[in-house]
Short mmCIF file of C-alpha atoms in Angstrom, two decimals:
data_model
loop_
_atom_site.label_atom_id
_atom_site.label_comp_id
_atom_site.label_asym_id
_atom_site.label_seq_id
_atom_site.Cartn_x
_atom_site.Cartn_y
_atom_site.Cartn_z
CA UNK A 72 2.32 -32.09 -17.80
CA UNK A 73 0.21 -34.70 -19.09
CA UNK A 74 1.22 -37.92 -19.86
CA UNK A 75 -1.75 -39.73 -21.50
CA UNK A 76 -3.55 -37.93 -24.07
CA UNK A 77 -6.88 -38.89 -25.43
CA UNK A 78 -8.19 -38.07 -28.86
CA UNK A 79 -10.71 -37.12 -29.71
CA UNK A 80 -11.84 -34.69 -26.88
CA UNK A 81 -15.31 -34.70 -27.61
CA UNK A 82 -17.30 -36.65 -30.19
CA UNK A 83 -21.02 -36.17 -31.97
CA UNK A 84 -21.90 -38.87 -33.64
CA UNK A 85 -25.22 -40.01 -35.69
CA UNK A 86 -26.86 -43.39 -34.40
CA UNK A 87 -25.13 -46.46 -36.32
CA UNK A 88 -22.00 -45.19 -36.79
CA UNK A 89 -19.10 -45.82 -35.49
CA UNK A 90 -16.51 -44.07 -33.77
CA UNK A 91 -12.66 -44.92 -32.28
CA UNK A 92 -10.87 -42.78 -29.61
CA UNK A 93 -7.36 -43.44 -29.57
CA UNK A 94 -5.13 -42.87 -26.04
CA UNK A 95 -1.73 -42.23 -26.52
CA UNK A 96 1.11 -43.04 -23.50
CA UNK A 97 3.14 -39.56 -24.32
CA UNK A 98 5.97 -40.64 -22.25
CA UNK A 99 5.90 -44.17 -21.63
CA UNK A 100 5.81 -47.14 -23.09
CA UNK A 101 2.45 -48.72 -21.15
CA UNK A 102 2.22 -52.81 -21.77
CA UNK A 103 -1.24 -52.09 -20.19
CA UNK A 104 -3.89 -49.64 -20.35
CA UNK A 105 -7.70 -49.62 -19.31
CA UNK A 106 -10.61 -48.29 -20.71
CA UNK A 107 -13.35 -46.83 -18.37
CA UNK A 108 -17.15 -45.51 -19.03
CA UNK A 109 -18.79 -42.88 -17.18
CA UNK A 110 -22.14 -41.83 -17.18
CA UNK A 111 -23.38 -38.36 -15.51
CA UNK A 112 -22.76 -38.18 -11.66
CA UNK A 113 -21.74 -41.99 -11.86
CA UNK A 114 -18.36 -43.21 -11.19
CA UNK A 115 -16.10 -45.11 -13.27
CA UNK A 116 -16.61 -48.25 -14.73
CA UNK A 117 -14.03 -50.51 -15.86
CA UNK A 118 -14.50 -52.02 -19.35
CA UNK A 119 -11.63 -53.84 -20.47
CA UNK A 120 -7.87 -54.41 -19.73
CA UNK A 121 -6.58 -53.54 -23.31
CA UNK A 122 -2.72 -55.37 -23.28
CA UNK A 123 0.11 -54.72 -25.37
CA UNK A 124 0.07 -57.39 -28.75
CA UNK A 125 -2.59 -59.57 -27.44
CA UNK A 126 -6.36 -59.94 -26.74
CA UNK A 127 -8.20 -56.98 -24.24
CA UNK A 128 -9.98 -58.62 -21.50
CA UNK A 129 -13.34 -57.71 -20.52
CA UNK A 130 -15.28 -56.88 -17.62
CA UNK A 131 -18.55 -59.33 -17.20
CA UNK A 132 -21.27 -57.22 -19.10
CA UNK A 133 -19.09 -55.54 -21.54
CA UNK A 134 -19.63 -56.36 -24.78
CA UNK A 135 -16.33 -57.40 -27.17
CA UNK A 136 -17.54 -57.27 -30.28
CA UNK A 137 -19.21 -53.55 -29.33
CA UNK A 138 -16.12 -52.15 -27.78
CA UNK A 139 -13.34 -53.31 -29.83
CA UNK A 140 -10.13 -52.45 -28.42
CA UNK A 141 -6.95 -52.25 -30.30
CA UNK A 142 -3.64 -52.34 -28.52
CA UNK A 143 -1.12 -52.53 -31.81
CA UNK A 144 1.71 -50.56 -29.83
CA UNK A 145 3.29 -49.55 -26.29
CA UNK A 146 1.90 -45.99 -27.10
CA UNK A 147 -1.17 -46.32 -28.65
CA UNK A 148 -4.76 -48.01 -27.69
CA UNK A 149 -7.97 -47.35 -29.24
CA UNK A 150 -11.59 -47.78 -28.30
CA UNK A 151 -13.88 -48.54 -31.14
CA UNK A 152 -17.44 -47.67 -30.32
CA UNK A 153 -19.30 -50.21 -33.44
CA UNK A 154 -22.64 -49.42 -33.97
CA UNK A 155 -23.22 -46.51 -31.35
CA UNK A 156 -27.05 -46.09 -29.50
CA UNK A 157 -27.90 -43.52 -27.76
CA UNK A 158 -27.18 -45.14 -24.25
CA UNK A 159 -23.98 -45.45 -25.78
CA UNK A 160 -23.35 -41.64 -24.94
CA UNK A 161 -20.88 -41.30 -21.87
CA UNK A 162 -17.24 -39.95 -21.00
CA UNK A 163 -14.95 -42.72 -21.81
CA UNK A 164 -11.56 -42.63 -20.09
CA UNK A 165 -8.54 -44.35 -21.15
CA UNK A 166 -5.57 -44.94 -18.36
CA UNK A 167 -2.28 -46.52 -18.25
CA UNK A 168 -0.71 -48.33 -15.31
CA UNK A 169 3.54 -47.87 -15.20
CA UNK A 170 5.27 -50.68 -13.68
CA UNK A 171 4.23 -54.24 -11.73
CA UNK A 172 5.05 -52.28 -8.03
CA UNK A 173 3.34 -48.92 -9.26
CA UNK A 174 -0.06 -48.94 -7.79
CA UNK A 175 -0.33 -45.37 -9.68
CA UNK A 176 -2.62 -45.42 -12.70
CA UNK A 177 -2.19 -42.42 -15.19
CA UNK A 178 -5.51 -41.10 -16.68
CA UNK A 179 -6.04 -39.44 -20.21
CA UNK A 180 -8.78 -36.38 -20.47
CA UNK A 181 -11.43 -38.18 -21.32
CA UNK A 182 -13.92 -38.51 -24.46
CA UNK A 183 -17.10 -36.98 -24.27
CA UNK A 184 -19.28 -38.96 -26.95
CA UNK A 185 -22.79 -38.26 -28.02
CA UNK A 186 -24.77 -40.54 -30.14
CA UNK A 187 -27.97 -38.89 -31.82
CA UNK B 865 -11.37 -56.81 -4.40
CA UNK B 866 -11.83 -55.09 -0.62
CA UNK B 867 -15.07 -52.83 -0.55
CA UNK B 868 -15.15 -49.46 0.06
CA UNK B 869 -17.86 -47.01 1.78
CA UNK B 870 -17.13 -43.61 1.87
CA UNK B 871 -19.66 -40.63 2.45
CA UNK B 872 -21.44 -39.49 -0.23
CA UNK B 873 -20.98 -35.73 -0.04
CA UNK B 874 -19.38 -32.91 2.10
CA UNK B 875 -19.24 -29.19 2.52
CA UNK B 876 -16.59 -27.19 3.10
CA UNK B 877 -15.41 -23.87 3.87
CA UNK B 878 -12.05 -22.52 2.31
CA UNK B 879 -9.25 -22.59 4.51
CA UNK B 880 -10.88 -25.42 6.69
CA UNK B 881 -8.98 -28.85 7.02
CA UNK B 882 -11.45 -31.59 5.50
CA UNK B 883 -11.13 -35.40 6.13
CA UNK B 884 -12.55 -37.78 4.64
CA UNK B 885 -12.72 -41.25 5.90
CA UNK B 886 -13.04 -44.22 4.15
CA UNK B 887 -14.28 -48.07 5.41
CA UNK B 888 -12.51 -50.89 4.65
CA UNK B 889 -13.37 -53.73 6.40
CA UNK B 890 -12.34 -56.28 4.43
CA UNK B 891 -8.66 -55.28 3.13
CA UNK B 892 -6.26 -58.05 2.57
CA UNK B 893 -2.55 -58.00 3.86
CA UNK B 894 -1.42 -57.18 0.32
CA UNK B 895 -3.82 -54.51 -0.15
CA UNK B 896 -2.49 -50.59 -0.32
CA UNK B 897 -4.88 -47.37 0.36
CA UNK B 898 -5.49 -45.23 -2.26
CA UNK B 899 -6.68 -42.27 -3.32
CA UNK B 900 -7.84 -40.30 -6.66
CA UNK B 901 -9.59 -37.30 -7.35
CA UNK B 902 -11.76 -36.42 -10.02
CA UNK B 903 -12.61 -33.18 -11.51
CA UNK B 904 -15.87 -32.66 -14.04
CA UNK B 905 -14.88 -33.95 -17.22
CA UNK B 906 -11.87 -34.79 -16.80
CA UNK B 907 -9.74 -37.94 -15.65
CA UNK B 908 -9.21 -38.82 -11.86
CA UNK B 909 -5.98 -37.67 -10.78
CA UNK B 910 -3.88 -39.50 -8.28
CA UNK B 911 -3.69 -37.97 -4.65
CA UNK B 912 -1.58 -40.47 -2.09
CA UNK B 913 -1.19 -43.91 -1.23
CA UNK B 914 -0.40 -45.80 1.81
CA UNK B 915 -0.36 -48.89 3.99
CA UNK B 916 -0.30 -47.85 7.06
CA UNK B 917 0.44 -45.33 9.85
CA UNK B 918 1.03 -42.05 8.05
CA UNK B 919 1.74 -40.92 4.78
CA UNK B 920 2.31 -37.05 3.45
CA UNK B 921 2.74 -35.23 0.67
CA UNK B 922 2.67 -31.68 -0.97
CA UNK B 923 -0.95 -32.49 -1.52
CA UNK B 924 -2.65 -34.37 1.50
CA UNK B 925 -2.35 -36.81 4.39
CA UNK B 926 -3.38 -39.92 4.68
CA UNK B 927 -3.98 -41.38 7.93
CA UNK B 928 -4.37 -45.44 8.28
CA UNK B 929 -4.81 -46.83 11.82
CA UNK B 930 -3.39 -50.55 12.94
CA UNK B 931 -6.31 -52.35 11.50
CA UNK B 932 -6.11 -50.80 8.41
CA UNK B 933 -9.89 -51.18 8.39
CA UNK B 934 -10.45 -47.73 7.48
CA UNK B 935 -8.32 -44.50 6.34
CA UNK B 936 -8.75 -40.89 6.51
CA UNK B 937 -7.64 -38.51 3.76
CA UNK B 938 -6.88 -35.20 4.87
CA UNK B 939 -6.63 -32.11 2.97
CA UNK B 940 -5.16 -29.19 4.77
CA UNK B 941 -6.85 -25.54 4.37
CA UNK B 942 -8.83 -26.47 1.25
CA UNK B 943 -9.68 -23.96 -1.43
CA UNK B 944 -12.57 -23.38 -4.50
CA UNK B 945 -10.27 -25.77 -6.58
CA UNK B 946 -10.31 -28.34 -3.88
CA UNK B 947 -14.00 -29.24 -5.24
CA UNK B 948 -14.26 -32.13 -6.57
CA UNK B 949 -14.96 -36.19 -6.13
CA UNK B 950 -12.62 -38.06 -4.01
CA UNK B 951 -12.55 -41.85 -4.53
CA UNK B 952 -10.71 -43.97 -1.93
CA UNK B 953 -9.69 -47.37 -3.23
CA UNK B 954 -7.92 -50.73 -1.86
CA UNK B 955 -5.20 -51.99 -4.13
CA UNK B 956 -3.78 -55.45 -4.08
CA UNK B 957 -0.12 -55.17 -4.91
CA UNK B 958 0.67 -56.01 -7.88
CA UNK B 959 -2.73 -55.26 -9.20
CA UNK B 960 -3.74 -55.74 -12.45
CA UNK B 961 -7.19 -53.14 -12.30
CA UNK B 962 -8.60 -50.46 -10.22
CA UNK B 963 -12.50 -50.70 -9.24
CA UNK B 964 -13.93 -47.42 -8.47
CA UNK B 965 -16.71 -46.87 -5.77
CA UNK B 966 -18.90 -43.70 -5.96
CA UNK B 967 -16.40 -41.97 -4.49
CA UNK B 968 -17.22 -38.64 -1.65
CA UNK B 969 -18.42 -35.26 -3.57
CA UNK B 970 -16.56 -32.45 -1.71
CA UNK B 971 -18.05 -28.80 -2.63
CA UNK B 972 -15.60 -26.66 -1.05
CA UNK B 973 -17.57 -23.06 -0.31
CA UNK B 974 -16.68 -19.28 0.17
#
């Protein structure tokens, strides 16, 4: 069954506003989780590292204070979109990585937001 | 972070073996093999991981030869579902992030 869940599934949002996506670590308690975009028949891009009671880090060309990332418990991150464009539409994808020898990452379901 | 090239695309049949094989010439001693696949809209899924020789599961091989410099992934007698993108990555243990490449889009056919 799944272990990460992400919420909401799918998103429409007008152009301004924002919107959060929250992934939840269903069985778990993740100390680290990442946040990915993906654009149509791209791959994955990393945004941020989003860690457990401290600061995310960002990937060069992210932007911080777009993407806010909240990491408040071992179960819970969120993804605040601030401000959403249009180019801002994409399928964002949350993941969790168990362990510091577990190469395995765990990935949510994915957000599918549109900004109008 | 070691590079990875992988083909773009493949074609299939179902109930054909496909292998993929994945370049990576510049993969550090501490670096593991591995592999995730990706459905339409959905998250990528881990397949296998290795560091060399062989590795097996219910799911797929995953061959790696001496020089690590490249690995094949091997899915036995593929079916419809088997479609999807396969993204081979290099690991460094202990890793903190995974970098994705574009990964090989595998259209399996009837």
């Amino acid at each position: 069954g799944a272990v990460v869940s992400q919420h909401p599934s799918r998103v429409i949002c007008k152009s301004g506003t924002s919107v959060k996506i929250e992934c939840r670590s269903l069985d778990f308690q993740a100390t680290t989780m990442f946040w990915y975009r993906q654009f149509p028949k791209q791959s994955l891009m990393l945004m941020a590292t989003s860690n457990e009671g401290s600061k995310a880090t960002y990937e060069q060309g992210v932007e911080k204070d777009k993407f806010l990332i909240n990491h408040a418990s071992l179960t819970l991150s969120t993804l605040t979109v601030t401000s959403a464009h249009p180019e801002d539409s994409s399928f964002y994808i949350c993941s969790e990585k168990r362990g510091a020898d577990n190469n395995e990452q765990f990935f949510g379901p994915g957000t599918r937001l549109t900004v109008l | 972070l070691a590079k990875t090239t992988q083909p773009i695309s493949m074609d299939s049949y179902e109930g054909q073996e496909v292998n993929i094989t994945c370049s990576h010439n510049n993969i550090a001693t501490n670096d593991y093999i591995t592999w995730y696949q990706q459905f339409p809209s959905q998250g990528p899924r881990f397949i296998i991981q290795g560091y060399k020789t062989k590795v097996t599961n219910e799911v797929a091989s995953l061959f790696i030869p001496a020089d690590r410099k490249s690995s094949t992934l091997s899915l036995p007698r593929v079916s419809l579902s088997d479609t999807a993108v396969y993204y081979c990555l290099v690991v460094s243990g202990g890793y903190n992030k995974l970098i994705f490449g574009a990964g090989t889009r595998l259209a399996v056919h009837p």
